[in-house]
JSON list of C-alpha atoms in Angstrom, two decimals:
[
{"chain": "A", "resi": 129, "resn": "UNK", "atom": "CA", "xyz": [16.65, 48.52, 10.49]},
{"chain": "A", "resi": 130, "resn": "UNK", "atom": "CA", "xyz": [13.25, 48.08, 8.67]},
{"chain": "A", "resi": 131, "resn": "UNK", "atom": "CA", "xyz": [15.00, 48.61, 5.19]},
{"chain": "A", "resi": 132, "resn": "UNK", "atom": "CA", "xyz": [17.95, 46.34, 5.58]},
{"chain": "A", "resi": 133, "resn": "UNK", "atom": "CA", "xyz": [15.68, 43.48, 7.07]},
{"chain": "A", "resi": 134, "resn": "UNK", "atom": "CA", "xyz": [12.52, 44.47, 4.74]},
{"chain": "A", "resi": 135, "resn": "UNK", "atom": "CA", "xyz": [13.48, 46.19, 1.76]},
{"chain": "A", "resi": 136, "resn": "UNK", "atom": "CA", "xyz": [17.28, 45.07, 1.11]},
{"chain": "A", "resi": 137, "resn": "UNK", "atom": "CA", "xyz": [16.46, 41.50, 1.60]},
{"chain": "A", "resi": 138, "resn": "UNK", "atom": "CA", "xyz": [14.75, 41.40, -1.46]},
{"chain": "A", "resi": 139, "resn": "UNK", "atom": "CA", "xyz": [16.70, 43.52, -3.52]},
{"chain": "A", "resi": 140, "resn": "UNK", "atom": "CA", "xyz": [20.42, 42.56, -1.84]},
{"chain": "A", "resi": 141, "resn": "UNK", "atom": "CA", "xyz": [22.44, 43.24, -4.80]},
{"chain": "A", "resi": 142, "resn": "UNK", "atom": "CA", "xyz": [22.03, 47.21, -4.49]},
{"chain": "A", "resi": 143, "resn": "UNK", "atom": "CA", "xyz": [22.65, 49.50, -2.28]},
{"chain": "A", "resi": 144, "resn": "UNK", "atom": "CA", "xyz": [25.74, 47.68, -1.27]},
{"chain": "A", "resi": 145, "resn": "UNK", "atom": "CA", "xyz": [27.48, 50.39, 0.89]},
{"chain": "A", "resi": 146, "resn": "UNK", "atom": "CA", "xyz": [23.73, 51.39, 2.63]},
{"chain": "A", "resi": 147, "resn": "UNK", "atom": "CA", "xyz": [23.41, 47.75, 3.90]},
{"chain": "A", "resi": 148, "resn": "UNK", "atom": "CA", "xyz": [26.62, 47.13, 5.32]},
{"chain": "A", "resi": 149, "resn": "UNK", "atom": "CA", "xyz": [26.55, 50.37, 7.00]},
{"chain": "A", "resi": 150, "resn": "UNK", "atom": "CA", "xyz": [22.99, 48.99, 8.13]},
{"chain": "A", "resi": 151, "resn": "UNK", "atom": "CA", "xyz": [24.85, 45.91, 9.06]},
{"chain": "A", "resi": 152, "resn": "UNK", "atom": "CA", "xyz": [27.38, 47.54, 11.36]},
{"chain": "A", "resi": 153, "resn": "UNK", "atom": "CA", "xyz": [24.50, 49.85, 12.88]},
{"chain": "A", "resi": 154, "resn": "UNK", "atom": "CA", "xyz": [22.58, 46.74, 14.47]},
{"chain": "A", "resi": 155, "resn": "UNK", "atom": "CA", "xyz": [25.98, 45.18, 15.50]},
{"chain": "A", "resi": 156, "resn": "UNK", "atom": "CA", "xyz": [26.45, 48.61, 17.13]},
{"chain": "A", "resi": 157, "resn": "UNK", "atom": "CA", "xyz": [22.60, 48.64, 19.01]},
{"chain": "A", "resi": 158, "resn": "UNK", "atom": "CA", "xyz": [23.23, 45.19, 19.77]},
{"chain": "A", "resi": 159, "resn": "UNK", "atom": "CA", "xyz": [26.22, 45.54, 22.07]},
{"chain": "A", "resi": 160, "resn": "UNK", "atom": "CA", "xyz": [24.86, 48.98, 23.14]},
{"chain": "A", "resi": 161, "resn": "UNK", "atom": "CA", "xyz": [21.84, 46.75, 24.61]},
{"chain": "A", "resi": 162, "resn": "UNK", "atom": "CA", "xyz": [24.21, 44.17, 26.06]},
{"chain": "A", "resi": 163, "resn": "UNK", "atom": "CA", "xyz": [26.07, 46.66, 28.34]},
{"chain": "A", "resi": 164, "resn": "UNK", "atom": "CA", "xyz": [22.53, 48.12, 29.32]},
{"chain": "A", "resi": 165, "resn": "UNK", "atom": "CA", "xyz": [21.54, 44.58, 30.17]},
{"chain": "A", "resi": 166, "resn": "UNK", "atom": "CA", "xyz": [24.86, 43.74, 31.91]},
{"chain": "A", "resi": 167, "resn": "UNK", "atom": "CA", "xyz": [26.73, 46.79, 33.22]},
{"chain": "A", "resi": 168, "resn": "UNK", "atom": "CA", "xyz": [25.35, 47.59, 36.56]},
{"chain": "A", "resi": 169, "resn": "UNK", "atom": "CA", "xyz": [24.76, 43.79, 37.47]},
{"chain": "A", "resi": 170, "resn": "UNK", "atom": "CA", "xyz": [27.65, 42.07, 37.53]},
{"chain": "A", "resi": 171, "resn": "UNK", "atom": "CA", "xyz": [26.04, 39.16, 39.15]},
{"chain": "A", "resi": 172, "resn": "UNK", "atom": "CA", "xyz": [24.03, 38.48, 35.75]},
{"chain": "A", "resi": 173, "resn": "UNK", "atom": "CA", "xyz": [27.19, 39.15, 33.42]},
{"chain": "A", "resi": 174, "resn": "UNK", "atom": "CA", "xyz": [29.36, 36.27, 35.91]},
{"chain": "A", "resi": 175, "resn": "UNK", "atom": "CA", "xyz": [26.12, 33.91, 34.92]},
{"chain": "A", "resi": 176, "resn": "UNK", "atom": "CA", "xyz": [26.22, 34.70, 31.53]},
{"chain": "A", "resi": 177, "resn": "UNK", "atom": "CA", "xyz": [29.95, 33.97, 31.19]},
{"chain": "A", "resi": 178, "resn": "UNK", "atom": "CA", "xyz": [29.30, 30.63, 32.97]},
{"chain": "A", "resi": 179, "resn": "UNK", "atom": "CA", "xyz": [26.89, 29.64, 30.28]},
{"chain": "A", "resi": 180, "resn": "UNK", "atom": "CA", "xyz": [29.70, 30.56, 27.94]},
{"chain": "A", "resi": 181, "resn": "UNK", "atom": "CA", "xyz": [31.64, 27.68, 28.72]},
{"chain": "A", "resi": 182, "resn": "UNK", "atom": "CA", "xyz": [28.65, 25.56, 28.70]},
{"chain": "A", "resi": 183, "resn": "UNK", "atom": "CA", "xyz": [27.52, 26.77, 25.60]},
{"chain": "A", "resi": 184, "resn": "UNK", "atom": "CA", "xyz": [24.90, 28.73, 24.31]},
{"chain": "A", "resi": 185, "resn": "UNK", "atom": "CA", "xyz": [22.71, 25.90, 22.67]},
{"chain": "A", "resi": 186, "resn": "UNK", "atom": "CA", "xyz": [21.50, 25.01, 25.91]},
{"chain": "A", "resi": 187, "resn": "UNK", "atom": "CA", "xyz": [20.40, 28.44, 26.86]},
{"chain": "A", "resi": 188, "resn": "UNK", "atom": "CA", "xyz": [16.92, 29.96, 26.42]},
{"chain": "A", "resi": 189, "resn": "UNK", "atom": "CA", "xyz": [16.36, 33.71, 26.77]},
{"chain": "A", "resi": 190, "resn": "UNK", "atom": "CA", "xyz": [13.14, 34.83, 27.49]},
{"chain": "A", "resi": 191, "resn": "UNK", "atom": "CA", "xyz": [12.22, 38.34, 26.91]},
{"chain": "A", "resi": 192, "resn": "UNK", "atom": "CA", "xyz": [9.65, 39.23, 29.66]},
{"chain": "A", "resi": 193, "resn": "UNK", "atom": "CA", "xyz": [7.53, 42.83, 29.72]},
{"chain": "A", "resi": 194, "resn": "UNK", "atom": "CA", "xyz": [5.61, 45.76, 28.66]},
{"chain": "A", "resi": 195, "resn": "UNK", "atom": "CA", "xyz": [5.19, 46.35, 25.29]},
{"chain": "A", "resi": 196, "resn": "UNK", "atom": "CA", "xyz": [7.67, 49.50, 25.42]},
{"chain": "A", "resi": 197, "resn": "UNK", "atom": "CA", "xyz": [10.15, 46.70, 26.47]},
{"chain": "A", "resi": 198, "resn": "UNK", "atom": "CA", "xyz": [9.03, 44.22, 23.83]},
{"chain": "A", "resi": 199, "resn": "UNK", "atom": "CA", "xyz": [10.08, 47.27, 21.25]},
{"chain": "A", "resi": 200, "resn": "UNK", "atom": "CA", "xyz": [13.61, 46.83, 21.86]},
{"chain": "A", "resi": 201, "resn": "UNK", "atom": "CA", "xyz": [15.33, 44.95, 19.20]},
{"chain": "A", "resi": 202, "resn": "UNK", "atom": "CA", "xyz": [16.52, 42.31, 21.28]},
{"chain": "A", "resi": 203, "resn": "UNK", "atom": "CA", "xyz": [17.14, 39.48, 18.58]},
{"chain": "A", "resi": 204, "resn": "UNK", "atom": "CA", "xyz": [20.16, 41.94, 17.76]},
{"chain": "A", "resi": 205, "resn": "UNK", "atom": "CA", "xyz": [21.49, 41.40, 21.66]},
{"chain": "A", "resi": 206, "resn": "UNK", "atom": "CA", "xyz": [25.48, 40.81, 21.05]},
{"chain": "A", "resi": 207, "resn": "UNK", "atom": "CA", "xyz": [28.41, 40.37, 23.90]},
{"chain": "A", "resi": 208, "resn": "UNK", "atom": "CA", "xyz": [30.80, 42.63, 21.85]},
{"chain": "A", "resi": 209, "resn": "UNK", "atom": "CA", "xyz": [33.05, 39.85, 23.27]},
{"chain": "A", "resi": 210, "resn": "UNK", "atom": "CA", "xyz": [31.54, 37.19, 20.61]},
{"chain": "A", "resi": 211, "resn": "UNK", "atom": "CA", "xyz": [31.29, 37.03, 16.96]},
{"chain": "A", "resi": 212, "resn": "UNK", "atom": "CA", "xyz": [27.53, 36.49, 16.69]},
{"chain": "A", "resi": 213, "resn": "UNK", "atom": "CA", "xyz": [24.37, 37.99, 18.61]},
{"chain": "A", "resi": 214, "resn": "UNK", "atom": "CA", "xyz": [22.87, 35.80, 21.03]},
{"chain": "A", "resi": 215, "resn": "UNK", "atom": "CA", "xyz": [19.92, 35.24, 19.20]},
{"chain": "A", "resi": 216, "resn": "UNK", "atom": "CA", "xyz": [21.78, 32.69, 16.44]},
{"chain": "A", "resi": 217, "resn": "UNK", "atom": "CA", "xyz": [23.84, 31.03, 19.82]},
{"chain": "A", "resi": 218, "resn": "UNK", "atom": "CA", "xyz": [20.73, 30.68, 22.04]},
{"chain": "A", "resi": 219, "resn": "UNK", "atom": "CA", "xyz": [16.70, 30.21, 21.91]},
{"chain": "A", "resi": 220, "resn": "UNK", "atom": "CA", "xyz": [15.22, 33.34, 21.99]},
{"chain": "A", "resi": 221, "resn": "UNK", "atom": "CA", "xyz": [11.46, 33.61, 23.01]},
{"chain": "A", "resi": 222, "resn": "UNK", "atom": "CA", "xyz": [9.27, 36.95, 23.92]},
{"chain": "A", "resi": 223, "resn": "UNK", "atom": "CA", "xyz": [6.55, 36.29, 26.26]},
{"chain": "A", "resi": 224, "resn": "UNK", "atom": "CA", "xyz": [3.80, 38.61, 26.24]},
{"chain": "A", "resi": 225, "resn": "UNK", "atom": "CA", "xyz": [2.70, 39.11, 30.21]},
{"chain": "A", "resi": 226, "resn": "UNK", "atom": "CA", "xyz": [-0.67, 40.19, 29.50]},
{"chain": "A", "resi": 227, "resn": "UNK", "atom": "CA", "xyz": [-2.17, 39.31, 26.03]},
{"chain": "A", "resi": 228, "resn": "UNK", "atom": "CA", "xyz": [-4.98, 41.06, 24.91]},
{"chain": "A", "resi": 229, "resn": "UNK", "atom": "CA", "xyz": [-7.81, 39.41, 25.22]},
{"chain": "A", "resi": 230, "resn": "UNK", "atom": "CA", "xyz": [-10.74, 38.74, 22.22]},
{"chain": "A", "resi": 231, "resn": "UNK", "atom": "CA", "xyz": [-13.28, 36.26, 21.70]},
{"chain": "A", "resi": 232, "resn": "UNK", "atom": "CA", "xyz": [-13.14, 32.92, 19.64]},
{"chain": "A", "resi": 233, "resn": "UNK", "atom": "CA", "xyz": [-16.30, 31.51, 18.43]},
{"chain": "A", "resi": 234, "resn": "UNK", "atom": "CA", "xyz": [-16.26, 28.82, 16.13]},
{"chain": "A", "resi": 235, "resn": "UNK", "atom": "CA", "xyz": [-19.22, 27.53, 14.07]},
{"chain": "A", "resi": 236, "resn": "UNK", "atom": "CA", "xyz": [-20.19, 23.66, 13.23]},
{"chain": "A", "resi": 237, "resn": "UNK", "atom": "CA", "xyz": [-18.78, 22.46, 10.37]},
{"chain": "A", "resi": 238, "resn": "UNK", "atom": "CA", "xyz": [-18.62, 19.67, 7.79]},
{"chain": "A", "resi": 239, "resn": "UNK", "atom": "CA", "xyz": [-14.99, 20.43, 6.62]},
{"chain": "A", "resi": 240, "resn": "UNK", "atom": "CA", "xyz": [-11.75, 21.31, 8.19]},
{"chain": "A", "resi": 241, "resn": "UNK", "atom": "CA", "xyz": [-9.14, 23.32, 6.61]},
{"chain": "A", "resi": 242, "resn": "UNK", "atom": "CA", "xyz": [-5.35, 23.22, 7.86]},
{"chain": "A", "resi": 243, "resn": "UNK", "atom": "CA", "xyz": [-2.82, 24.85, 6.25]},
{"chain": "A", "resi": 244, "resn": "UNK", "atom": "CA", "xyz": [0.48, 22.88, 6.53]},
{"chain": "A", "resi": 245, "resn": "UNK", "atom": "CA", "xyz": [3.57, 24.51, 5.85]},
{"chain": "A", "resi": 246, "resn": "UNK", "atom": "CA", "xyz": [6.48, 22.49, 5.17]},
{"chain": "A", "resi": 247, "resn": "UNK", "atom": "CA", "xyz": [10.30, 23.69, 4.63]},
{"chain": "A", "resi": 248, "resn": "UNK", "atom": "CA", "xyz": [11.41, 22.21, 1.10]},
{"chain": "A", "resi": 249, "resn": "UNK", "atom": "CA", "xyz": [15.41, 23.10, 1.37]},
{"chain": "A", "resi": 250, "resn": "UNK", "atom": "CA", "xyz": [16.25, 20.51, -1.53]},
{"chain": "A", "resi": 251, "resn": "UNK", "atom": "CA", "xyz": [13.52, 22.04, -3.84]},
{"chain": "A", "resi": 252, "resn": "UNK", "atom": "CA", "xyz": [12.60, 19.27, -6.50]},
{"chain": "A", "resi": 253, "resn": "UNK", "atom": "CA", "xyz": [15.06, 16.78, -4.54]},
{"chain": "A", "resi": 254, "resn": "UNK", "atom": "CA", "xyz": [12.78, 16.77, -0.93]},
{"chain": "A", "resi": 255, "resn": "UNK", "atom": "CA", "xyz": [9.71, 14.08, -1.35]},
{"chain": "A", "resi": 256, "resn": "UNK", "atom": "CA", "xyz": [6.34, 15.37, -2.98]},
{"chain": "A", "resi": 257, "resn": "UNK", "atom": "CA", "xyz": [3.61, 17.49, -0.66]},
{"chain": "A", "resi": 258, "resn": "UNK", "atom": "CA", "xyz": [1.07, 15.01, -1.76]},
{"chain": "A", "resi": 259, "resn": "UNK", "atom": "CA", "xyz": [3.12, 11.72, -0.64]}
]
């Protein structure tokens, strides 16, 4: 997964035949996950399929646990029922239980600096950064 969504991305032109196989593998892990998630509780699944019909849009998943659980790829989750994985139907949002802690001092200052970042989709059509 970290070459098709690291190293391909970049360069999608080659290795044609690598990144759809790539492709298919995360469609694979995706449903895999789903029928972990859903197989034993069919109370959950009947839920899910509820929201179906309400649509997805108004769903947020929130991924809740230990780090080990935080490793799964969930953004690939996919009801092998559905086209797309969940993650492009519904919010997705990890939630870290316990974040680690650290310190934060900050020191007086005569200047602030912000770093704005602004999505430009149009390119030379969208309005200036300095308007």
């Amino acid at each position: 997964m970290e070459w098709y969504f690291e190293q391909h991305l970049e360069f999608p032109f080659t290795q044609k035949v690598r990144a759809r196989k790539a492709a298919a593998s995360i469609a694979t892990y995706g449903e895999v996950l789903f029928k972990h998630v859903f197989q034993d509780n069919k109370d959950v699944y009947a839920e899910f399929k509820a929201l179906l019909k309400v649509g997805l849009e108004q769903v947020q998943i929130e991924v809740t646990g230990s780090p080990k659980f935080h490793a799964l790829h969930w953004e690939a989750l996919k009801d092998p029922e559905l086209a797309k994985p969940l993650a492009l139907q519904a919010m997705m949002v990890r939630r870290n239980m316990q974040p680690p802690p650290f310190e934060v001092s900050v020191q007086p200052a005569s200047t602030i600096n912000l770093l704005i970042v602004t999505a430009r989709p149009y390119g030379m059509k969208d309005v200036s950064y300095r308007t």
